[in-house]
Amino acid sequence: MKIFLLFLLFCFFTSLFNSCFAGNVTYDRRSLIIDGQRKLLISAAIHYPRSVPAMWPGLVQTAKEGGVDVIESYVFWNGHELSPGKYNFEGRYDLVKFVKIVQQAGMYMILRIGPFVAAEWNFGGVPAWLHYVPGTVFRTDNEPFKYYMRNFTTFIVNLMKQEKLFAPQGGPIILAQVENEYGYYEKFYGEGAKRYVTWAARMAVSQNNGVPWIMCQQDDAPEPVINTCNSFYCDQFTPNSPNKPKIWTENWPGWFKTFGARDPHRPAEDVAFSVARFFQKGGSVHNYYMYHGGTNFGRTSGGPFITTSYDYEAPIDEYGLPRLPKWGHLKELHKAIKLSEHALLKSEPTTLSLGPSQEADVYDDGSEVCAAFLANLDDKTDKNVVFRNVSYHLPSWSVSILPDCKNVVFNTAKVGSQASLVEMMPEELMPSVTSPSKGLKALKWDVFVENAGIWGVADFAKNGFVDHINTTKDTTDYLWYTTSIIVGENEEFLKKAGRPVLLIESKGHALHAFVNQELQGSASGSGSHSPFKFESPISLKAGKNEIALLSMTVGLQEGYMNG
């Protein structure tokens, strides 16, 4: 008896999912069912490579304090499999460490393995080396691609199994995802697309990891894989089977940034409205993409032209600080939803019209448990409505939550959370202090001036242009193209006022043009149109003239991909 009590105490204090026992995860039309209990789940996307490991515990804890149950992340194939069969799980790519931090916080985990992820990530997460495997066509019924995709998916699933991180093993992972938003591009692949979707689903399910699999934006996701919604609003989304729950994998609280474009903004009131409407209309799992966006370190940003900042105007900003009032407003929303959870999961909704653009959804099982959502879909005018003989004021474009069908505990348009503004202040950088006892040396800034063009032995010479990506194999953003022109002293243009013109038409992304070591100008595409044209008059001298073009990439395409 004493041993059993000690075991129960141990379970209580470790509090992994409030249980020390393996968590069986199933689902039906209403929700996920974990350990026999229905769950309404609020999830937060935090991508482990977009922050540093020292930040992970704080980010997870801030999400938990914000009323979040689940942490969600993609798995980044090209960050993990550097060459076929050579894997990296160090530093920012220590996936096991990240998942265990989520587990230690007593939270669930959604692992979106993909392994194609898009995510404004370089090449959509597909390793560049796969592009050069003969006969490979990405994301279709193609044997080389399927071979490497299966290998990586199996490797990740087995790694999670070895660490006992799936829910049936007592771990935090309750859902896994295969592929990503393929439904947008399926039509481009013809007959091979449907076969690929069926294969991907079967391959995933055959992993026997004990948790359901999802496919986002995939209306034809085959049983038992759950199709899910990605959008700014998913309240009207319906799964492709009456046996599947309503899951929202990406609610965008802001948007990513592209070079040269304006900063995107989505008000906290509208984010809260979308979440409340989703649960009002029978939603069961909701994920913010992103809850912490973070930073595209190194050469990870794709797009192209996506900035190194992936802040996403998320509830936790790029630096790990709560973004107020958005974080606080959503925290209060989450509390209101959780107060209504029992009623939402125990009864079927009744929809009542309260006006031309006003409605109520009531969850009442006939006992004392009752919850209601009152919505005003008019985006310009406040309205007063009568519900159960009581008058309620509904601001425009808002949802009021009544966990007892009587009292409003939250309205999405009424922000009560404090606001804050993070301001970047200039700071004079000082050299670090020398500490011989600790083996530390003082650091100082140096400027390295590089000559334009090739100043040593060229890697190779070719009479004609070569493709940047195929030449560098995505190992660098830079490639020099150099040539020379011999101009005779009697050339006509040397005697006249007219000047020759240097004309370059490129598919992207950017370049600097030099003539005889002098910069002639620069040109670049943009996030909406990568190709560009450079045209500039140049001065040439009698004798040898060197022309050097520095080609630059700004992240590889991350969306629709074909080999």
Tab-separated table of N, CA and C in Angstrom, residues 100-206:
chain	number	residue	atom	x	y	z
A	100	LYS	N	11.751	16.935	-25.325
A	100	LYS	CA	11.808	16.612	-23.897
A	100	LYS	C	11.561	17.840	-23.030
A	101	ILE	N	11.927	19.011	-23.514
A	101	ILE	CA	11.606	20.248	-22.782
A	101	ILE	C	10.097	20.453	-22.753
A	102	VAL	N	9.440	20.166	-23.869
A	102	VAL	CA	7.974	20.228	-23.912
A	102	VAL	C	7.384	19.226	-22.921
A	103	GLN	N	7.937	18.033	-22.896
A	103	GLN	CA	7.456	16.995	-21.987
A	103	GLN	C	7.632	17.410	-20.531
A	104	GLN	N	8.778	17.975	-20.207
A	104	GLN	CA	9.049	18.398	-18.832
A	104	GLN	C	8.111	19.508	-18.382
A	105	ALA	N	7.600	20.272	-19.343
A	105	ALA	CA	6.651	21.342	-19.017
A	105	ALA	C	5.241	20.801	-18.829
A	106	GLY	N	5.054	19.479	-19.020
A	106	GLY	CA	3.725	18.886	-18.868
A	106	GLY	C	2.788	19.225	-20.005
A	107	MET	N	3.350	19.395	-21.209
A	107	MET	CA	2.546	19.780	-22.369
A	107	MET	C	2.598	18.689	-23.427
A	108	TYR	N	1.647	18.725	-24.347
A	108	TYR	CA	1.625	17.811	-25.478
A	108	TYR	C	2.471	18.378	-26.611
A	109	MET	N	2.670	17.542	-27.654
A	109	MET	CA	3.488	17.943	-28.806
A	109	MET	C	2.841	17.442	-30.088
A	110	ILE	N	2.802	18.312	-31.101
A	110	ILE	CA	2.421	17.925	-32.461
A	110	ILE	C	3.676	18.012	-33.317
A	111	LEU	N	4.055	16.896	-33.943
A	111	LEU	CA	5.274	16.840	-34.737
A	111	LEU	C	4.903	16.761	-36.215
A	112	ARG	N	5.175	17.827	-36.935
A	112	ARG	CA	4.857	17.895	-38.361
A	112	ARG	C	6.099	17.484	-39.153
A	113	ILE	N	6.230	16.174	-39.379
A	113	ILE	CA	7.443	15.625	-39.970
A	113	ILE	C	7.572	16.003	-41.437
A	114	GLY	N	6.504	16.072	-42.158
A	114	GLY	CA	6.563	16.457	-43.568
A	114	GLY	C	6.941	15.295	-44.469
A	115	PRO	N	8.198	15.144	-44.902
A	115	PRO	CA	9.327	16.013	-44.559
A	115	PRO	C	9.439	17.276	-45.411
A	116	PHE	N	8.606	17.430	-46.456
A	116	PHE	CA	8.514	18.749	-47.088
A	116	PHE	C	7.697	19.643	-46.178
A	117	VAL	N	8.200	20.858	-45.890
A	117	VAL	CA	7.519	21.715	-44.910
A	117	VAL	C	7.141	23.094	-45.453
A	118	ALA	N	7.720	23.541	-46.557
A	118	ALA	CA	7.528	24.924	-47.036
A	118	ALA	C	8.069	25.875	-45.964
A	119	ALA	N	7.180	26.489	-45.141
A	119	ALA	CA	7.591	27.226	-43.926
A	119	ALA	C	8.512	28.405	-44.184
A	120	GLU	N	8.491	28.969	-45.433
A	120	GLU	CA	9.408	30.061	-45.744
A	120	GLU	C	10.843	29.647	-45.410
A	121	TRP	N	11.109	28.377	-45.588
A	121	TRP	CA	12.397	27.766	-45.252
A	121	TRP	C	13.106	27.395	-46.556
A	122	ASN	N	14.423	27.486	-46.553
A	122	ASN	CA	15.186	27.262	-47.777
A	122	ASN	C	14.853	25.920	-48.434
A	123	PHE	N	14.434	25.973	-49.696
A	123	PHE	CA	14.061	24.793	-50.483
A	123	PHE	C	12.911	24.009	-49.849
A	124	GLY	N	12.132	24.684	-48.993
A	124	GLY	CA	10.995	24.031	-48.358
A	124	GLY	C	11.373	22.890	-47.444
A	125	GLY	N	12.653	22.845	-47.039
A	125	GLY	CA	13.116	21.792	-46.147
A	125	GLY	C	13.684	20.587	-46.858
A	126	VAL	N	13.544	20.502	-48.184
A	126	VAL	CA	14.095	19.373	-48.927
A	126	VAL	C	15.600	19.596	-49.100
A	127	PRO	N	16.437	18.593	-48.803
A	127	PRO	CA	17.889	18.773	-48.962
A	127	PRO	C	18.264	19.081	-50.410
A	128	ALA	N	19.200	19.997	-50.589
A	128	ALA	CA	19.631	20.352	-51.945
A	128	ALA	C	20.235	19.156	-52.669
A	129	TRP	N	20.864	18.244	-51.921
A	129	TRP	CA	21.504	17.098	-52.586
A	129	TRP	C	20.489	16.206	-53.297
A	130	LEU	N	19.245	16.221	-52.805
A	130	LEU	CA	18.234	15.372	-53.438
A	130	LEU	C	17.905	15.848	-54.856
A	131	HIS	N	18.123	17.118	-55.096
A	131	HIS	CA	17.887	17.689	-56.422
A	131	HIS	C	18.795	17.048	-57.478
A	132	TYR	N	19.937	16.527	-57.012
A	132	TYR	CA	20.933	15.997	-57.947
A	132	TYR	C	20.956	14.469	-57.979
A	133	VAL	N	19.994	13.827	-57.328
A	133	VAL	CA	19.833	12.384	-57.475
A	133	VAL	C	19.141	12.132	-58.808
A	134	PRO	N	19.758	11.368	-59.708
A	134	PRO	CA	19.190	11.190	-61.055
A	134	PRO	C	17.750	10.696	-61.029
A	135	GLY	N	16.930	11.303	-61.868
A	135	GLY	CA	15.550	10.871	-62.035
A	135	GLY	C	14.589	11.344	-60.975
A	136	THR	N	15.041	12.234	-60.071
A	136	THR	CA	14.183	12.660	-58.969
A	136	THR	C	13.209	13.752	-59.406
A	137	VAL	N	11.949	13.555	-59.099
A	137	VAL	CA	10.924	14.588	-59.246
A	137	VAL	C	10.275	14.733	-57.881
A	138	PHE	N	10.301	15.943	-57.328
A	138	PHE	CA	9.812	16.166	-55.965
A	138	PHE	C	8.299	16.028	-55.869
A	139	ARG	N	7.832	15.436	-54.793
A	139	ARG	CA	6.451	15.470	-54.343
A	139	ARG	C	5.464	14.908	-55.385
A	140	THR	N	5.782	13.761	-55.909
A	140	THR	CA	4.857	13.073	-56.792
A	140	THR	C	5.184	11.588	-56.747
A	141	ASP	N	4.495	10.812	-57.540
A	141	ASP	CA	4.700	9.367	-57.529
A	141	ASP	C	6.006	9.042	-58.257
A	142	ASN	N	7.108	9.346	-57.575
A	142	ASN	CA	8.448	9.224	-58.138
A	142	ASN	C	9.299	8.393	-57.185
A	143	GLU	N	9.881	7.312	-57.679
A	143	GLU	CA	10.557	6.357	-56.802
A	143	GLU	C	11.741	6.934	-56.050
A	144	PRO	N	12.669	7.687	-56.691
A	144	PRO	CA	13.783	8.246	-55.902
A	144	PRO	C	13.303	9.163	-54.772
A	145	PHE	N	12.334	10.039	-55.082
A	145	PHE	CA	11.858	10.941	-54.036
A	145	PHE	C	11.186	10.168	-52.905
A	146	LYS	N	10.339	9.211	-53.251
A	146	LYS	CA	9.641	8.432	-52.230
A	146	LYS	C	10.632	7.623	-51.384
A	147	TYR	N	11.681	7.129	-52.007
A	147	TYR	CA	12.687	6.349	-51.286
A	147	TYR	C	13.328	7.185	-50.182
A	148	TYR	N	13.785	8.396	-50.523
A	148	TYR	CA	14.460	9.235	-49.528
A	148	TYR	C	13.471	9.838	-48.535
A	149	MET	N	12.275	10.136	-48.989
A	149	MET	CA	11.239	10.653	-48.076
A	149	MET	C	10.882	9.604	-47.033
A	150	ARG	N	10.700	8.343	-47.470
A	150	ARG	CA	10.385	7.264	-46.533
A	150	ARG	C	11.539	7.050	-45.552
A	151	ASN	N	12.763	7.081	-46.058
A	151	ASN	CA	13.918	6.870	-45.194
A	151	ASN	C	13.971	7.899	-44.070
A	152	PHE	N	13.774	9.172	-44.433
A	152	PHE	CA	13.877	10.217	-43.415
A	152	PHE	C	12.711	10.146	-42.436
A	153	THR	N	11.499	9.957	-42.950
A	153	THR	CA	10.334	9.848	-42.064
A	153	THR	C	10.521	8.704	-41.084
A	154	THR	N	10.962	7.559	-41.583
A	154	THR	CA	11.180	6.399	-40.713
A	154	THR	C	12.266	6.676	-39.691
A	155	PHE	N	13.323	7.363	-40.105
A	155	PHE	CA	14.408	7.693	-39.177
A	155	PHE	C	13.891	8.549	-38.022
A	156	ILE	N	13.105	9.576	-38.340
A	156	ILE	CA	12.588	10.465	-37.292
A	156	ILE	C	11.619	9.708	-36.379
A	157	VAL	N	10.722	8.920	-36.957
A	157	VAL	CA	9.772	8.167	-36.138
A	157	VAL	C	10.517	7.206	-35.216
A	158	ASN	N	11.511	6.510	-35.741
A	158	ASN	CA	12.275	5.571	-34.910
A	158	ASN	C	13.057	6.291	-33.811
A	159	LEU	N	13.566	7.474	-34.126
A	159	LEU	CA	14.273	8.259	-33.108
A	159	LEU	C	13.332	8.640	-31.965
A	160	MET	N	12.124	9.060	-32.314
A	160	MET	CA	11.151	9.402	-31.294
A	160	MET	C	10.735	8.159	-30.486
A	161	LYS	N	10.618	7.020	-31.156
A	161	LYS	CA	10.281	5.773	-30.460
A	161	LYS	C	11.390	5.374	-29.487
A	162	GLN	N	12.651	5.493	-29.948
A	162	GLN	CA	13.778	5.125	-29.095
A	162	GLN	C	13.808	5.954	-27.813
A	163	GLU	N	13.408	7.207	-27.925
A	163	GLU	CA	13.399	8.105	-26.765
A	163	GLU	C	12.074	8.054	-26.011
A	164	LYS	N	11.164	7.160	-26.457
A	164	LYS	CA	9.852	6.989	-25.822
A	164	LYS	C	9.080	8.310	-25.743
A	165	LEU	N	8.969	8.966	-26.894
A	165	LEU	CA	8.361	10.298	-26.929
A	165	LEU	C	6.963	10.319	-27.538
A	166	PHE	N	6.485	9.196	-28.057
A	166	PHE	CA	5.097	9.159	-28.514
A	166	PHE	C	4.184	8.897	-27.315
A	167	ALA	N	2.977	9.411	-27.387
A	167	ALA	CA	2.049	9.357	-26.256
A	167	ALA	C	1.825	7.945	-25.709
A	168	PRO	N	1.646	6.914	-26.545
A	168	PRO	CA	1.446	5.574	-25.988
A	168	PRO	C	2.644	5.057	-25.194
A	169	GLN	N	3.817	5.698	-25.374
A	169	GLN	CA	5.008	5.328	-24.615
A	169	GLN	C	5.169	6.186	-23.364
A	170	GLY	N	4.198	7.065	-23.110
A	170	GLY	CA	4.310	8.012	-22.010
A	170	GLY	C	4.909	9.336	-22.406
A	171	GLY	N	5.120	9.549	-23.721
A	171	GLY	CA	5.704	10.788	-24.208
A	171	GLY	C	4.665	11.835	-24.551
A	172	PRO	N	5.116	12.989	-25.028
A	172	PRO	CA	4.188	14.102	-25.283
A	172	PRO	C	3.570	14.129	-26.672
A	173	ILE	N	4.104	13.385	-27.655
A	173	ILE	CA	3.664	13.535	-29.044
A	173	ILE	C	2.306	12.861	-29.238
A	174	ILE	N	1.301	13.663	-29.599
A	174	ILE	CA	-0.067	13.150	-29.752
A	174	ILE	C	-0.540	13.135	-31.202
A	175	LEU	N	0.148	13.873	-32.082
A	175	LEU	CA	-0.191	13.902	-33.509
A	175	LEU	C	1.091	14.003	-34.320
A	176	ALA	N	1.073	13.438	-35.524
A	176	ALA	CA	2.182	13.583	-36.460
A	176	ALA	C	1.617	13.973	-37.819
A	177	GLN	N	2.407	14.703	-38.582
A	177	GLN	CA	1.952	15.139	-39.903
A	177	GLN	C	2.864	14.605	-40.985
A	178	VAL	N	2.267	14.188	-42.117
A	178	VAL	CA	3.012	13.816	-43.312
A	178	VAL	C	2.612	14.771	-44.432
A	179	GLU	N	3.593	15.138	-45.292
A	179	GLU	CA	3.413	16.139	-46.343
A	179	GLU	C	2.951	17.471	-45.738
A	180	ASN	N	2.696	18.460	-46.607
A	180	ASN	CA	2.332	19.777	-46.111
A	180	ASN	C	1.709	20.625	-47.210
A	181	GLU	N	0.439	20.963	-47.035
A	181	GLU	CA	-0.272	21.855	-47.956
A	181	GLU	C	-0.163	21.398	-49.413
A	182	TYR	N	-0.122	20.107	-49.625
A	182	TYR	CA	0.021	19.575	-50.982
A	182	TYR	C	-1.228	19.844	-51.822
A	183	GLY	N	-2.359	19.992	-51.151
A	183	GLY	CA	-3.604	20.227	-51.874
A	183	GLY	C	-3.577	21.468	-52.745
A	184	TYR	N	-2.749	22.461	-52.389
A	184	TYR	CA	-2.640	23.664	-53.202
A	184	TYR	C	-2.055	23.360	-54.582
A	185	TYR	N	-1.162	22.361	-54.645
A	185	TYR	CA	-0.364	22.146	-55.845
A	185	TYR	C	-0.655	20.826	-56.543
A	186	GLU	N	-1.569	20.048	-56.016
A	186	GLU	CA	-1.834	18.713	-56.524
A	186	GLU	C	-2.167	18.723	-58.020
A	187	LYS	N	-2.889	19.738	-58.455
A	187	LYS	CA	-3.323	19.797	-59.859
A	187	LYS	C	-2.147	19.911	-60.820
A	188	PHE	N	-1.022	20.435	-60.345
A	188	PHE	CA	0.130	20.608	-61.227
A	188	PHE	C	0.840	19.289	-61.529
A	189	TYR	N	0.584	18.274	-60.725
A	189	TYR	CA	1.329	17.025	-60.844
A	189	TYR	C	0.592	15.954	-61.643
A	190	GLY	N	-0.636	16.227	-62.050
A	190	GLY	CA	-1.353	15.279	-62.883
A	190	GLY	C	-1.702	13.984	-62.162
A	191	GLU	N	-1.643	12.885	-62.913
A	191	GLU	CA	-2.083	11.589	-62.393
A	191	GLU	C	-1.227	11.110	-61.228
A	192	GLY	N	0.043	11.505	-61.203
A	192	GLY	CA	0.928	11.039	-60.130
A	192	GLY	C	0.582	11.598	-58.769
A	193	ALA	N	-0.173	12.694	-58.724
A	193	ALA	CA	-0.454	13.358	-57.453
A	193	ALA	C	-1.316	12.501	-56.534
A	194	LYS	N	-2.412	11.983	-57.068
A	194	LYS	CA	-3.316	11.172	-56.251
A	194	LYS	C	-2.619	9.925	-55.734
A	195	ARG	N	-1.823	9.292	-56.597
A	195	ARG	CA	-1.087	8.109	-56.170
A	195	ARG	C	-0.100	8.462	-55.065
A	196	TYR	N	0.516	9.642	-55.184
A	196	TYR	CA	1.490	10.082	-54.177
A	196	TYR	C	0.814	10.323	-52.831
A	197	VAL	N	-0.342	10.973	-52.844
A	197	VAL	CA	-1.069	11.235	-51.596
A	197	VAL	C	-1.430	9.918	-50.905
A	198	THR	N	-1.923	8.973	-51.683
A	198	THR	CA	-2.289	7.671	-51.112
A	198	THR	C	-1.060	6.959	-50.554
A	199	TRP	N	0.028	7.014	-51.309
A	199	TRP	CA	1.266	6.379	-50.843
A	199	TRP	C	1.770	7.032	-49.556
A	200	ALA	N	1.802	8.379	-49.522
A	200	ALA	CA	2.312	9.089	-48.346
A	200	ALA	C	1.502	8.750	-47.101
A	201	ALA	N	0.181	8.680	-47.252
A	201	ALA	CA	-0.673	8.353	-46.112
A	201	ALA	C	-0.399	6.937	-45.619
A	202	ARG	N	-0.320	5.989	-46.551
A	202	ARG	CA	-0.075	4.601	-46.157
A	202	ARG	C	1.314	4.444	-45.535
A	203	MET	N	2.300	5.131	-46.118
A	203	MET	CA	3.657	5.071	-45.573
A	203	MET	C	3.693	5.580	-44.148
A	204	ALA	N	2.994	6.687	-43.892
A	204	ALA	CA	2.979	7.258	-42.555
A	204	ALA	C	2.303	6.320	-41.556
A	205	VAL	N	1.121	5.837	-41.902
A	205	VAL	CA	0.372	4.972	-40.989
A	205	VAL	C	1.145	3.687	-40.698
A	206	SER	N	1.906	3.212	-41.690
A	206	SER	CA	2.672	1.972	-41.500
A	206	SER	C	3.805	2.127	-40.493
